[in-house]
């Protein structure tokens, strides 16, 4: 976030904005909007606002319209007085941002804020968490790092997906980790890699691996997300 003058408005929307996700590992806070207040139908585009890193916060779960501005010196002083036990002196890299909606204000003490609006694929968890070649695992959460894991699907949901399929057009916001058994075989001096099976529990995968091990040059079990 570029340094802005105290009191300068940074962001404004008339949309309904929800507290969507928090990642404890990277101290990231994500707000999301895909509809207008009191309107059930989703808009063609999704709007996301990301704060990172977040050091202190006082926000609402839901905003009916939202304005964000850089705190004035007086507003920032009031915030820091309330968290003086943790941030005294004030870290220079942090900024106090005020969030206001329908006459109610809150704040986020953060290093930066950014936002993005566009068409969000049902298979993409967020604009701010995409595939990374250095960590080649399909992202299943809106933000990288440790979260609440509230999106993990139950065994019943997995079974239902196999039995009835998945609804068209709905967001894929549920997942469950499965265990993939892979074996490496060797023949005529050449090695080949084979994915042998997908198991819902680690115990079953390891039992299957014990059966395969005597017949393979190497075998191992990987944990991968099954996206529902």
mmCIF file with all atom_site columns, C-alpha atoms in Angstrom:
data_model
loop_
_atom_site.group_PDB
_atom_site.id
_atom_site.type_symbol
_atom_site.label_atom_id
_atom_site.label_alt_id
_atom_site.label_comp_id
_atom_site.label_asym_id
_atom_site.label_entity_id
_atom_site.label_seq_id
_atom_site.pdbx_PDB_ins_code
_atom_site.Cartn_x
_atom_site.Cartn_y
_atom_site.Cartn_z
_atom_site.occupancy
_atom_site.B_iso_or_equiv
_atom_site.pdbx_formal_charge
_atom_site.auth_seq_id
_atom_site.auth_comp_id
_atom_site.auth_asym_id
_atom_site.auth_atom_id
_atom_site.pdbx_PDB_model_num
ATOM 1   C CA . UNK A 1 1   ? 0.000   0.000   0.000   1.00 0.00 ? 1   UNK A CA 1
ATOM 2   C CA . UNK A 1 2   ? 1.414   3.335   -0.960  1.00 0.00 ? 2   UNK A CA 1
ATOM 3   C CA . UNK A 1 3   ? 1.578   5.927   1.787   1.00 0.00 ? 3   UNK A CA 1
ATOM 4   C CA . UNK A 1 4   ? -1.580  8.051   1.713   1.00 0.00 ? 4   UNK A CA 1
ATOM 5   C CA . UNK A 1 5   ? -2.467  11.218  3.545   1.00 0.00 ? 5   UNK A CA 1
ATOM 6   C CA . UNK A 1 6   ? -4.375  10.824  6.824   1.00 0.00 ? 6   UNK A CA 1
ATOM 7   C CA . UNK A 1 7   ? -8.077  10.892  6.083   1.00 0.00 ? 7   UNK A CA 1
ATOM 8   C CA . UNK A 1 8   ? -7.635  9.938   2.402   1.00 0.00 ? 8   UNK A CA 1
ATOM 9   C CA . UNK A 1 9   ? -10.316 7.607   1.042   1.00 0.00 ? 9   UNK A CA 1
ATOM 10  C CA . UNK A 1 10  ? -8.878  4.397   -0.432  1.00 0.00 ? 10  UNK A CA 1
ATOM 11  C CA . UNK A 1 11  ? -11.892 2.286   -1.343  1.00 0.00 ? 11  UNK A CA 1
ATOM 12  C CA . UNK A 1 12  ? -15.679 2.545   -1.686  1.00 0.00 ? 12  UNK A CA 1
ATOM 13  C CA . UNK A 1 13  ? -18.418 0.154   -2.772  1.00 0.00 ? 13  UNK A CA 1
ATOM 14  C CA . UNK A 1 14  ? -22.195 -0.015  -2.494  1.00 0.00 ? 14  UNK A CA 1
ATOM 15  C CA . UNK A 1 15  ? -22.099 -3.819  -2.497  1.00 0.00 ? 15  UNK A CA 1
ATOM 16  C CA . UNK A 1 16  ? -22.747 -6.138  0.419   1.00 0.00 ? 16  UNK A CA 1
ATOM 17  C CA . UNK A 1 17  ? -19.313 -7.127  1.742   1.00 0.00 ? 17  UNK A CA 1
ATOM 18  C CA . UNK A 1 18  ? -18.639 -10.166 3.952   1.00 0.00 ? 18  UNK A CA 1
ATOM 19  C CA . UNK A 1 19  ? -15.786 -11.202 6.193   1.00 0.00 ? 19  UNK A CA 1
ATOM 20  C CA . UNK A 1 20  ? -14.678 -14.226 4.191   1.00 0.00 ? 20  UNK A CA 1
ATOM 21  C CA . UNK A 1 21  ? -11.366 -15.692 5.360   1.00 0.00 ? 21  UNK A CA 1
ATOM 22  C CA . UNK A 1 22  ? -8.373  -15.249 7.668   1.00 0.00 ? 22  UNK A CA 1
ATOM 23  C CA . UNK A 1 23  ? -5.007  -16.980 7.387   1.00 0.00 ? 23  UNK A CA 1
ATOM 24  C CA . UNK A 1 24  ? -3.114  -17.184 10.661  1.00 0.00 ? 24  UNK A CA 1
ATOM 25  C CA . UNK A 1 25  ? 0.167   -18.172 9.012   1.00 0.00 ? 25  UNK A CA 1
ATOM 26  C CA . UNK A 1 26  ? 0.511   -15.013 6.930   1.00 0.00 ? 26  UNK A CA 1
ATOM 27  C CA . UNK A 1 27  ? -1.842  -12.763 8.939   1.00 0.00 ? 27  UNK A CA 1
ATOM 28  C CA . UNK A 1 28  ? -4.051  -12.117 5.929   1.00 0.00 ? 28  UNK A CA 1
ATOM 29  C CA . UNK A 1 29  ? -7.659  -10.965 6.114   1.00 0.00 ? 29  UNK A CA 1
ATOM 30  C CA . UNK A 1 30  ? -10.000 -11.332 3.137   1.00 0.00 ? 30  UNK A CA 1
ATOM 31  C CA . UNK A 1 31  ? -13.341 -9.617  2.514   1.00 0.00 ? 31  UNK A CA 1
ATOM 32  C CA . UNK A 1 32  ? -15.543 -10.690 -0.399  1.00 0.00 ? 32  UNK A CA 1
ATOM 33  C CA . UNK A 1 33  ? -18.616 -9.387  -2.208  1.00 0.00 ? 33  UNK A CA 1
ATOM 34  C CA . UNK A 1 34  ? -20.652 -10.916 -5.016  1.00 0.00 ? 34  UNK A CA 1
ATOM 35  C CA . UNK A 1 35  ? -24.064 -9.316  -4.516  1.00 0.00 ? 35  UNK A CA 1
ATOM 36  C CA . UNK A 1 36  ? -25.899 -6.103  -3.625  1.00 0.00 ? 36  UNK A CA 1
ATOM 37  C CA . UNK A 1 37  ? -27.665 -5.621  -0.269  1.00 0.00 ? 37  UNK A CA 1
ATOM 38  C CA . UNK A 1 38  ? -31.057 -7.352  -0.032  1.00 0.00 ? 38  UNK A CA 1
ATOM 39  C CA . UNK A 1 39  ? -30.563 -9.011  -3.436  1.00 0.00 ? 39  UNK A CA 1
ATOM 40  C CA . UNK A 1 40  ? -30.247 -12.812 -3.514  1.00 0.00 ? 40  UNK A CA 1
ATOM 41  C CA . UNK A 1 41  ? -28.912 -13.174 -7.064  1.00 0.00 ? 41  UNK A CA 1
ATOM 42  C CA . UNK A 1 42  ? -25.160 -12.992 -7.444  1.00 0.00 ? 42  UNK A CA 1
ATOM 43  C CA . UNK A 1 43  ? -23.531 -10.312 -9.542  1.00 0.00 ? 43  UNK A CA 1
ATOM 44  C CA . UNK A 1 44  ? -21.512 -11.253 -12.657 1.00 0.00 ? 44  UNK A CA 1
ATOM 45  C CA . UNK A 1 45  ? -18.280 -10.217 -10.917 1.00 0.00 ? 45  UNK A CA 1
ATOM 46  C CA . UNK A 1 46  ? -16.722 -10.932 -7.540  1.00 0.00 ? 46  UNK A CA 1
ATOM 47  C CA . UNK A 1 47  ? -14.975 -8.237  -5.501  1.00 0.00 ? 47  UNK A CA 1
ATOM 48  C CA . UNK A 1 48  ? -12.281 -9.119  -2.962  1.00 0.00 ? 48  UNK A CA 1
ATOM 49  C CA . UNK A 1 49  ? -10.380 -6.892  -0.517  1.00 0.00 ? 49  UNK A CA 1
ATOM 50  C CA . UNK A 1 50  ? -7.193  -8.229  1.089   1.00 0.00 ? 50  UNK A CA 1
ATOM 51  C CA . UNK A 1 51  ? -5.364  -6.813  4.129   1.00 0.00 ? 51  UNK A CA 1
ATOM 52  C CA . UNK A 1 52  ? -1.851  -8.141  4.766   1.00 0.00 ? 52  UNK A CA 1
ATOM 53  C CA . UNK A 1 53  ? -0.250  -8.459  7.236   1.00 0.00 ? 53  UNK A CA 1
ATOM 54  C CA . UNK A 1 54  ? -2.904  -7.771  9.860   1.00 0.00 ? 54  UNK A CA 1
ATOM 55  C CA . UNK A 1 55  ? -1.765  -6.895  13.370  1.00 0.00 ? 55  UNK A CA 1
ATOM 56  C CA . UNK A 1 56  ? -5.024  -5.770  15.010  1.00 0.00 ? 56  UNK A CA 1
ATOM 57  C CA . UNK A 1 57  ? -8.605  -5.646  13.843  1.00 0.00 ? 57  UNK A CA 1
ATOM 58  C CA . UNK A 1 58  ? -12.104 -4.553  14.847  1.00 0.00 ? 58  UNK A CA 1
ATOM 59  C CA . UNK A 1 59  ? -14.541 -5.301  12.043  1.00 0.00 ? 59  UNK A CA 1
ATOM 60  C CA . UNK A 1 60  ? -18.058 -6.534  11.328  1.00 0.00 ? 60  UNK A CA 1
ATOM 61  C CA . UNK A 1 61  ? -19.069 -9.825  9.784   1.00 0.00 ? 61  UNK A CA 1
ATOM 62  C CA . UNK A 1 62  ? -21.221 -8.055  7.185   1.00 0.00 ? 62  UNK A CA 1
ATOM 63  C CA . UNK A 1 63  ? -21.193 -4.597  5.584   1.00 0.00 ? 63  UNK A CA 1
ATOM 64  C CA . UNK A 1 64  ? -24.049 -3.121  3.560   1.00 0.00 ? 64  UNK A CA 1
ATOM 65  C CA . UNK A 1 65  ? -21.811 -0.847  1.549   1.00 0.00 ? 65  UNK A CA 1
ATOM 66  C CA . UNK A 1 66  ? -18.260 -0.127  2.688   1.00 0.00 ? 66  UNK A CA 1
ATOM 67  C CA . UNK A 1 67  ? -15.825 2.783   2.759   1.00 0.00 ? 67  UNK A CA 1
ATOM 68  C CA . UNK A 1 68  ? -12.147 2.442   3.726   1.00 0.00 ? 68  UNK A CA 1
ATOM 69  C CA . UNK A 1 69  ? -9.904  5.391   4.477   1.00 0.00 ? 69  UNK A CA 1
ATOM 70  C CA . UNK A 1 70  ? -6.534  6.113   6.091   1.00 0.00 ? 70  UNK A CA 1
ATOM 71  C CA . UNK A 1 71  ? -7.083  7.030   9.711   1.00 0.00 ? 71  UNK A CA 1
ATOM 72  C CA . UNK A 1 72  ? -6.545  10.626  10.732  1.00 0.00 ? 72  UNK A CA 1
ATOM 73  C CA . UNK A 1 73  ? -3.966  11.255  13.437  1.00 0.00 ? 73  UNK A CA 1
ATOM 74  C CA . UNK A 1 74  ? -6.734  11.431  16.035  1.00 0.00 ? 74  UNK A CA 1
ATOM 75  C CA . UNK A 1 75  ? -8.372  8.202   14.826  1.00 0.00 ? 75  UNK A CA 1
ATOM 76  C CA . UNK A 1 76  ? -5.050  6.371   14.766  1.00 0.00 ? 76  UNK A CA 1
ATOM 77  C CA . UNK A 1 77  ? -4.203  7.613   18.261  1.00 0.00 ? 77  UNK A CA 1
ATOM 78  C CA . UNK A 1 78  ? -7.486  6.237   19.634  1.00 0.00 ? 78  UNK A CA 1
ATOM 79  C CA . UNK A 1 79  ? -6.826  2.850   18.039  1.00 0.00 ? 79  UNK A CA 1
ATOM 80  C CA . UNK A 1 80  ? -3.272  2.637   19.334  1.00 0.00 ? 80  UNK A CA 1
ATOM 81  C CA . UNK A 1 81  ? -4.377  3.700   22.819  1.00 0.00 ? 81  UNK A CA 1
ATOM 82  C CA . UNK A 1 82  ? -6.611  0.634   22.843  1.00 0.00 ? 82  UNK A CA 1
ATOM 83  C CA . UNK A 1 83  ? -3.810  -1.758  21.823  1.00 0.00 ? 83  UNK A CA 1
ATOM 84  C CA . UNK A 1 84  ? -0.915  0.017   23.590  1.00 0.00 ? 84  UNK A CA 1
ATOM 85  C CA . UNK A 1 85  ? -0.009  -3.131  25.533  1.00 0.00 ? 85  UNK A CA 1
ATOM 86  C CA . UNK A 1 86  ? 0.986   -4.777  22.240  1.00 0.00 ? 86  UNK A CA 1
ATOM 87  C CA . UNK A 1 87  ? 2.136   -1.928  19.991  1.00 0.00 ? 87  UNK A CA 1
ATOM 88  C CA . UNK A 1 88  ? 4.086   0.690   21.881  1.00 0.00 ? 88  UNK A CA 1
ATOM 89  C CA . UNK A 1 89  ? 5.960   2.244   20.188  1.00 0.00 ? 89  UNK A CA 1
ATOM 90  C CA . UNK A 1 90  ? 3.986   2.025   16.954  1.00 0.00 ? 90  UNK A CA 1
ATOM 91  C CA . UNK A 1 91  ? 5.688   0.023   14.175  1.00 0.00 ? 91  UNK A CA 1
ATOM 92  C CA . UNK A 1 92  ? 6.405   2.374   11.264  1.00 0.00 ? 92  UNK A CA 1
ATOM 93  C CA . UNK A 1 93  ? 5.402   -0.175  8.620   1.00 0.00 ? 93  UNK A CA 1
ATOM 94  C CA . UNK A 1 94  ? 1.826   -0.369  9.929   1.00 0.00 ? 94  UNK A CA 1
ATOM 95  C CA . UNK A 1 95  ? -1.108  1.829   8.962   1.00 0.00 ? 95  UNK A CA 1
ATOM 96  C CA . UNK A 1 96  ? -4.488  2.217   10.648  1.00 0.00 ? 96  UNK A CA 1
ATOM 97  C CA . UNK A 1 97  ? -7.319  1.916   8.141   1.00 0.00 ? 97  UNK A CA 1
ATOM 98  C CA . UNK A 1 98  ? -10.878 2.839   9.090   1.00 0.00 ? 98  UNK A CA 1
ATOM 99  C CA . UNK A 1 99  ? -13.796 0.752   7.801   1.00 0.00 ? 99  UNK A CA 1
ATOM 100 C CA . UNK A 1 100 ? -17.202 2.422   7.833   1.00 0.00 ? 100 UNK A CA 1
ATOM 101 C CA . UNK A 1 101 ? -20.704 1.275   6.932   1.00 0.00 ? 101 UNK A CA 1
ATOM 102 C CA . UNK A 1 102 ? -24.134 2.620   7.875   1.00 0.00 ? 102 UNK A CA 1
ATOM 103 C CA . UNK A 1 103 ? -22.653 4.972   10.449  1.00 0.00 ? 103 UNK A CA 1
ATOM 104 C CA . UNK A 1 104 ? -20.598 2.286   12.236  1.00 0.00 ? 104 UNK A CA 1
ATOM 105 C CA . UNK A 1 105 ? -16.798 2.301   12.081  1.00 0.00 ? 105 UNK A CA 1
ATOM 106 C CA . UNK A 1 106 ? -14.103 -0.255  12.774  1.00 0.00 ? 106 UNK A CA 1
ATOM 107 C CA . UNK A 1 107 ? -10.428 -0.544  11.919  1.00 0.00 ? 107 UNK A CA 1
ATOM 108 C CA . UNK A 1 108 ? -7.655  -2.754  10.594  1.00 0.00 ? 108 UNK A CA 1
ATOM 109 C CA . UNK A 1 109 ? -4.034  -2.179  11.616  1.00 0.00 ? 109 UNK A CA 1
ATOM 110 C CA . UNK A 1 110 ? -2.149  -3.534  8.620   1.00 0.00 ? 110 UNK A CA 1
ATOM 111 C CA . UNK A 1 111 ? 0.861   -3.230  6.394   1.00 0.00 ? 111 UNK A CA 1
ATOM 112 C CA . UNK A 1 112 ? -1.192  -2.946  3.220   1.00 0.00 ? 112 UNK A CA 1
ATOM 113 C CA . UNK A 1 113 ? -4.522  -3.339  1.469   1.00 0.00 ? 113 UNK A CA 1
ATOM 114 C CA . UNK A 1 114 ? -5.424  -4.337  -2.075  1.00 0.00 ? 114 UNK A CA 1
ATOM 115 C CA . UNK A 1 115 ? -8.535  -5.302  -3.985  1.00 0.00 ? 115 UNK A CA 1
ATOM 116 C CA . UNK A 1 116 ? -9.533  -7.081  -7.157  1.00 0.00 ? 116 UNK A CA 1
ATOM 117 C CA . UNK A 1 117 ? -12.785 -7.391  -9.102  1.00 0.00 ? 117 UNK A CA 1
ATOM 118 C CA . UNK A 1 118 ? -13.476 -9.844  -11.915 1.00 0.00 ? 118 UNK A CA 1
ATOM 119 C CA . UNK A 1 119 ? -15.096 -13.115 -12.900 1.00 0.00 ? 119 UNK A CA 1
ATOM 120 C CA . UNK A 1 120 ? -14.025 -15.697 -10.326 1.00 0.00 ? 120 UNK A CA 1
ATOM 121 C CA . UNK A 1 121 ? -14.052 -19.265 -11.655 1.00 0.00 ? 121 UNK A CA 1
ATOM 122 C CA . UNK A 1 122 ? -16.038 -21.772 -9.543  1.00 0.00 ? 122 UNK A CA 1
ATOM 123 C CA . UNK A 1 123 ? -12.802 -23.771 -9.293  1.00 0.00 ? 123 UNK A CA 1
ATOM 124 C CA . UNK A 1 124 ? -10.683 -20.817 -8.098  1.00 0.00 ? 124 UNK A CA 1
ATOM 125 C CA . UNK A 1 125 ? -10.832 -20.235 -4.325  1.00 0.00 ? 125 UNK A CA 1
ATOM 126 C CA . UNK A 1 126 ? -9.776  -16.577 -4.553  1.00 0.00 ? 126 UNK A CA 1
ATOM 127 C CA . UNK A 1 127 ? -8.048  -13.993 -6.716  1.00 0.00 ? 127 UNK A CA 1
ATOM 128 C CA . UNK A 1 128 ? -5.342  -13.915 -4.041  1.00 0.00 ? 128 UNK A CA 1
ATOM 129 C CA . UNK A 1 129 ? -4.568  -17.644 -3.860  1.00 0.00 ? 129 UNK A CA 1
ATOM 130 C CA . UNK A 1 130 ? -3.592  -19.195 -7.171  1.00 0.00 ? 130 UNK A CA 1
ATOM 131 C CA . UNK A 1 131 ? -1.506  -22.105 -8.394  1.00 0.00 ? 131 UNK A CA 1
ATOM 132 C CA . UNK A 1 132 ? 2.184   -21.710 -7.528  1.00 0.00 ? 132 UNK A CA 1
ATOM 133 C CA . UNK A 1 133 ? 4.877   -23.545 -9.505  1.00 0.00 ? 133 UNK A CA 1
ATOM 134 C CA . UNK A 1 134 ? 7.062   -23.604 -6.371  1.00 0.00 ? 134 UNK A CA 1
ATOM 135 C CA . UNK A 1 135 ? 4.308   -25.313 -4.377  1.00 0.00 ? 135 UNK A CA 1
ATOM 136 C CA . UNK A 1 136 ? 2.482   -27.356 -7.035  1.00 0.00 ? 136 UNK A CA 1
ATOM 137 C CA . UNK A 1 137 ? -0.699  -28.219 -5.166  1.00 0.00 ? 137 UNK A CA 1
ATOM 138 C CA . UNK A 1 138 ? -4.114  -27.012 -6.227  1.00 0.00 ? 138 UNK A CA 1
ATOM 139 C CA . UNK A 1 139 ? -5.228  -24.315 -3.744  1.00 0.00 ? 139 UNK A CA 1
ATOM 140 C CA . UNK A 1 140 ? -8.411  -25.263 -1.926  1.00 0.00 ? 140 UNK A CA 1
ATOM 141 C CA . UNK A 1 141 ? -8.614  -22.338 0.495   1.00 0.00 ? 141 UNK A CA 1
ATOM 142 C CA . UNK A 1 142 ? -9.080  -18.624 -0.261  1.00 0.00 ? 142 UNK A CA 1
ATOM 143 C CA . UNK A 1 143 ? -5.734  -17.738 1.331   1.00 0.00 ? 143 UNK A CA 1
ATOM 144 C CA . UNK A 1 144 ? -2.429  -19.552 1.682   1.00 0.00 ? 144 UNK A CA 1
ATOM 145 C CA . UNK A 1 145 ? -1.399  -20.670 5.152   1.00 0.00 ? 145 UNK A CA 1
ATOM 146 C CA . UNK A 1 146 ? -3.162  -22.044 8.191   1.00 0.00 ? 146 UNK A CA 1
ATOM 147 C CA . UNK A 1 147 ? -6.885  -21.299 8.360   1.00 0.00 ? 147 UNK A CA 1
ATOM 148 C CA . UNK A 1 148 ? -9.883  -22.624 10.263  1.00 0.00 ? 148 UNK A CA 1
ATOM 149 C CA . UNK A 1 149 ? -10.354 -25.609 7.933   1.00 0.00 ? 149 UNK A CA 1
ATOM 150 C CA . UNK A 1 150 ? -14.101 -24.980 7.931   1.00 0.00 ? 150 UNK A CA 1
ATOM 151 C CA . UNK A 1 151 ? -14.285 -25.996 4.279   1.00 0.00 ? 151 UNK A CA 1
ATOM 152 C CA . UNK A 1 152 ? -13.280 -29.629 4.809   1.00 0.00 ? 152 UNK A CA 1
ATOM 153 C CA . UNK A 1 153 ? -16.050 -31.862 3.526   1.00 0.00 ? 153 UNK A CA 1
ATOM 154 C CA . UNK A 1 154 ? -17.521 -34.705 5.572   1.00 0.00 ? 154 UNK A CA 1
ATOM 155 C CA . UNK A 1 155 ? -17.317 -38.335 4.412   1.00 0.00 ? 155 UNK A CA 1
ATOM 156 C CA . UNK A 1 156 ? -21.068 -38.125 3.704   1.00 0.00 ? 156 UNK A CA 1
ATOM 157 C CA . UNK A 1 157 ? -20.511 -35.195 1.318   1.00 0.00 ? 157 UNK A CA 1
ATOM 158 C CA . UNK A 1 158 ? -17.793 -37.126 -0.495  1.00 0.00 ? 158 UNK A CA 1
ATOM 159 C CA . UNK A 1 159 ? -20.074 -40.149 -0.834  1.00 0.00 ? 159 UNK A CA 1
ATOM 160 C CA . UNK A 1 160 ? -22.944 -37.966 -2.068  1.00 0.00 ? 160 UNK A CA 1
ATOM 161 C CA . UNK A 1 161 ? -20.678 -36.443 -4.720  1.00 0.00 ? 161 UNK A CA 1
ATOM 162 C CA . UNK A 1 162 ? -19.841 -39.910 -6.027  1.00 0.00 ? 162 UNK A CA 1
ATOM 163 C CA . UNK A 1 163 ? -23.459 -41.042 -5.986  1.00 0.00 ? 163 UNK A CA 1
ATOM 164 C CA . UNK A 1 164 ? -25.216 -38.015 -7.485  1.00 0.00 ? 164 UNK A CA 1
ATOM 165 C CA . UNK A 1 165 ? -22.454 -35.906 -9.026  1.00 0.00 ? 165 UNK A CA 1
ATOM 166 C CA . UNK A 1 166 ? -21.747 -32.235 -8.470  1.00 0.00 ? 166 UNK A CA 1
ATOM 167 C CA . UNK A 1 167 ? -24.154 -29.387 -9.247  1.00 0.00 ? 167 UNK A CA 1
ATOM 168 C CA . UNK A 1 168 ? -23.289 -27.325 -12.303 1.00 0.00 ? 168 UNK A CA 1
ATOM 169 C CA . UNK A 1 169 ? -22.151 -23.740 -11.848 1.00 0.00 ? 169 UNK A CA 1
ATOM 170 C CA . UNK A 1 170 ? -21.825 -23.786 -8.057  1.00 0.00 ? 170 UNK A CA 1
ATOM 171 C CA . UNK A 1 171 ? -18.589 -22.745 -6.377  1.00 0.00 ? 171 UNK A CA 1
ATOM 172 C CA . UNK A 1 172 ? -16.272 -25.582 -5.349  1.00 0.00 ? 172 UNK A CA 1
ATOM 173 C CA . UNK A 1 173 ? -15.807 -24.422 -1.768  1.00 0.00 ? 173 UNK A CA 1
ATOM 174 C CA . UNK A 1 174 ? -15.611 -27.839 -0.092  1.00 0.00 ? 174 UNK A CA 1
ATOM 175 C CA . UNK A 1 175 ? -12.768 -30.320 -0.178  1.00 0.00 ? 175 UNK A CA 1
ATOM 176 C CA . UNK A 1 176 ? -11.424 -33.367 1.582   1.00 0.00 ? 176 UNK A CA 1
ATOM 177 C CA . UNK A 1 177 ? -7.899  -34.719 1.574   1.00 0.00 ? 177 UNK A CA 1
ATOM 178 C CA . UNK A 1 178 ? -7.416  -38.134 -0.025  1.00 0.00 ? 178 UNK A CA 1
ATOM 179 C CA . UNK A 1 179 ? -4.342  -40.361 -0.069  1.00 0.00 ? 179 UNK A CA 1
ATOM 180 C CA . UNK A 1 180 ? -2.781  -41.318 -3.393  1.00 0.00 ? 180 UNK A CA 1
ATOM 181 C CA . UNK A 1 181 ? -0.603  -44.419 -3.570  1.00 0.00 ? 181 UNK A CA 1
ATOM 182 C CA . UNK A 1 182 ? 2.202   -44.154 -6.112  1.00 0.00 ? 182 UNK A CA 1
ATOM 183 C CA . UNK A 1 183 ? 4.716   -46.851 -7.116  1.00 0.00 ? 183 UNK A CA 1
ATOM 184 C CA . UNK A 1 184 ? 7.955   -46.664 -9.075  1.00 0.00 ? 184 UNK A CA 1
ATOM 185 C CA . UNK A 1 185 ? 8.793   -49.807 -11.056 1.00 0.00 ? 185 UNK A CA 1
ATOM 186 C CA . UNK A 1 186 ? 12.063  -50.672 -12.773 1.00 0.00 ? 186 UNK A CA 1
ATOM 187 C CA . UNK A 1 187 ? 12.415  -52.701 -15.988 1.00 0.00 ? 187 UNK A CA 1
ATOM 188 C CA . UNK A 1 188 ? 15.403  -53.011 -18.289 1.00 0.00 ? 188 UNK A CA 1
ATOM 189 C CA . UNK A 1 189 ? 17.169  -50.290 -16.362 1.00 0.00 ? 189 UNK A CA 1
ATOM 190 C CA . UNK A 1 190 ? 14.339  -47.783 -16.823 1.00 0.00 ? 190 UNK A CA 1
ATOM 191 C CA . UNK A 1 191 ? 12.053  -46.521 -14.087 1.00 0.00 ? 191 UNK A CA 1
ATOM 192 C CA . UNK A 1 192 ? 8.357   -45.722 -14.500 1.00 0.00 ? 192 UNK A CA 1
ATOM 193 C CA . UNK A 1 193 ? 5.985   -43.968 -12.129 1.00 0.00 ? 193 UNK A CA 1
ATOM 194 C CA . UNK A 1 194 ? 2.438   -45.249 -11.597 1.00 0.00 ? 194 UNK A CA 1
ATOM 195 C CA . UNK A 1 195 ? -0.477  -43.823 -9.594  1.00 0.00 ? 195 UNK A CA 1
ATOM 196 C CA . UNK A 1 196 ? -2.081  -46.986 -8.252  1.00 0.00 ? 196 UNK A CA 1
ATOM 197 C CA . UNK A 1 197 ? -5.096  -45.794 -6.305  1.00 0.00 ? 197 UNK A CA 1
ATOM 198 C CA . UNK A 1 198 ? -6.852  -43.141 -4.243  1.00 0.00 ? 198 UNK A CA 1
ATOM 199 C CA . UNK A 1 199 ? -7.798  -43.929 -0.639  1.00 0.00 ? 199 UNK A CA 1
ATOM 200 C CA . UNK A 1 200 ? -10.040 -41.953 1.697   1.00 0.00 ? 200 UNK A CA 1
ATOM 201 C CA . UNK A 1 201 ? -8.019  -42.805 4.811   1.00 0.00 ? 201 UNK A CA 1
ATOM 202 C CA . UNK A 1 202 ? -4.298  -42.841 5.454   1.00 0.00 ? 202 UNK A CA 1
ATOM 203 C CA . UNK A 1 203 ? -4.604  -46.235 7.177   1.00 0.00 ? 203 UNK A CA 1
ATOM 204 C CA . UNK A 1 204 ? -6.020  -47.866 4.042   1.00 0.00 ? 204 UNK A CA 1
ATOM 205 C CA . UNK A 1 205 ? -3.370  -46.254 1.854   1.00 0.00 ? 205 UNK A CA 1
ATOM 206 C CA . UNK A 1 206 ? -0.533  -47.458 4.065   1.00 0.00 ? 206 UNK A CA 1
ATOM 207 C CA . UNK A 1 207 ? -1.978  -50.984 4.182   1.00 0.00 ? 207 UNK A CA 1
ATOM 208 C CA . UNK A 1 208 ? -2.138  -51.035 0.374   1.00 0.00 ? 208 UNK A CA 1
ATOM 209 C CA . UNK A 1 209 ? 1.433   -49.742 0.232   1.00 0.00 ? 209 UNK A CA 1
ATOM 210 C CA . UNK A 1 210 ? 2.633   -52.685 2.306   1.00 0.00 ? 210 UNK A CA 1
ATOM 211 C CA . UNK A 1 211 ? 1.157   -55.019 -0.308  1.00 0.00 ? 211 UNK A CA 1
ATOM 212 C CA . UNK A 1 212 ? 2.880   -53.161 -3.158  1.00 0.00 ? 212 UNK A CA 1
ATOM 213 C CA . UNK A 1 213 ? 6.294   -52.551 -1.573  1.00 0.00 ? 213 UNK A CA 1
ATOM 214 C CA . UNK A 1 214 ? 7.803   -56.021 -2.239  1.00 0.00 ? 214 UNK A CA 1
ATOM 215 C CA . UNK A 1 215 ? 7.083   -55.655 -5.952  1.00 0.00 ? 215 UNK A CA 1
ATOM 216 C CA . UNK A 1 216 ? 8.211   -52.059 -6.588  1.00 0.00 ? 216 UNK A CA 1
ATOM 217 C CA . UNK A 1 217 ? 11.497  -50.212 -6.601  1.00 0.00 ? 217 UNK A CA 1
ATOM 218 C CA . UNK A 1 218 ? 9.827   -47.560 -4.459  1.00 0.00 ? 218 UNK A CA 1
ATOM 219 C CA . UNK A 1 219 ? 6.338   -46.563 -3.345  1.00 0.00 ? 219 UNK A CA 1
ATOM 220 C CA . UNK A 1 220 ? 4.871   -43.755 -1.308  1.00 0.00 ? 220 UNK A CA 1
ATOM 221 C CA . UNK A 1 221 ? 1.614   -42.103 -0.269  1.00 0.00 ? 221 UNK A CA 1
ATOM 222 C CA . UNK A 1 222 ? 0.794   -38.460 -1.044  1.00 0.00 ? 222 UNK A CA 1
ATOM 223 C CA . UNK A 1 223 ? -1.993  -36.413 0.507   1.00 0.00 ? 223 UNK A CA 1
ATOM 224 C CA . UNK A 1 224 ? -3.935  -34.434 -2.116  1.00 0.00 ? 224 UNK A CA 1
ATOM 225 C CA . UNK A 1 225 ? -7.143  -32.369 -1.965  1.00 0.00 ? 225 UNK A CA 1
ATOM 226 C CA . UNK A 1 226 ? -10.273 -33.731 -3.623  1.00 0.00 ? 226 UNK A CA 1
ATOM 227 C CA . UNK A 1 227 ? -12.226 -30.608 -4.577  1.00 0.00 ? 227 UNK A CA 1
ATOM 228 C CA . UNK A 1 228 ? -16.014 -30.831 -4.242  1.00 0.00 ? 228 UNK A CA 1
#
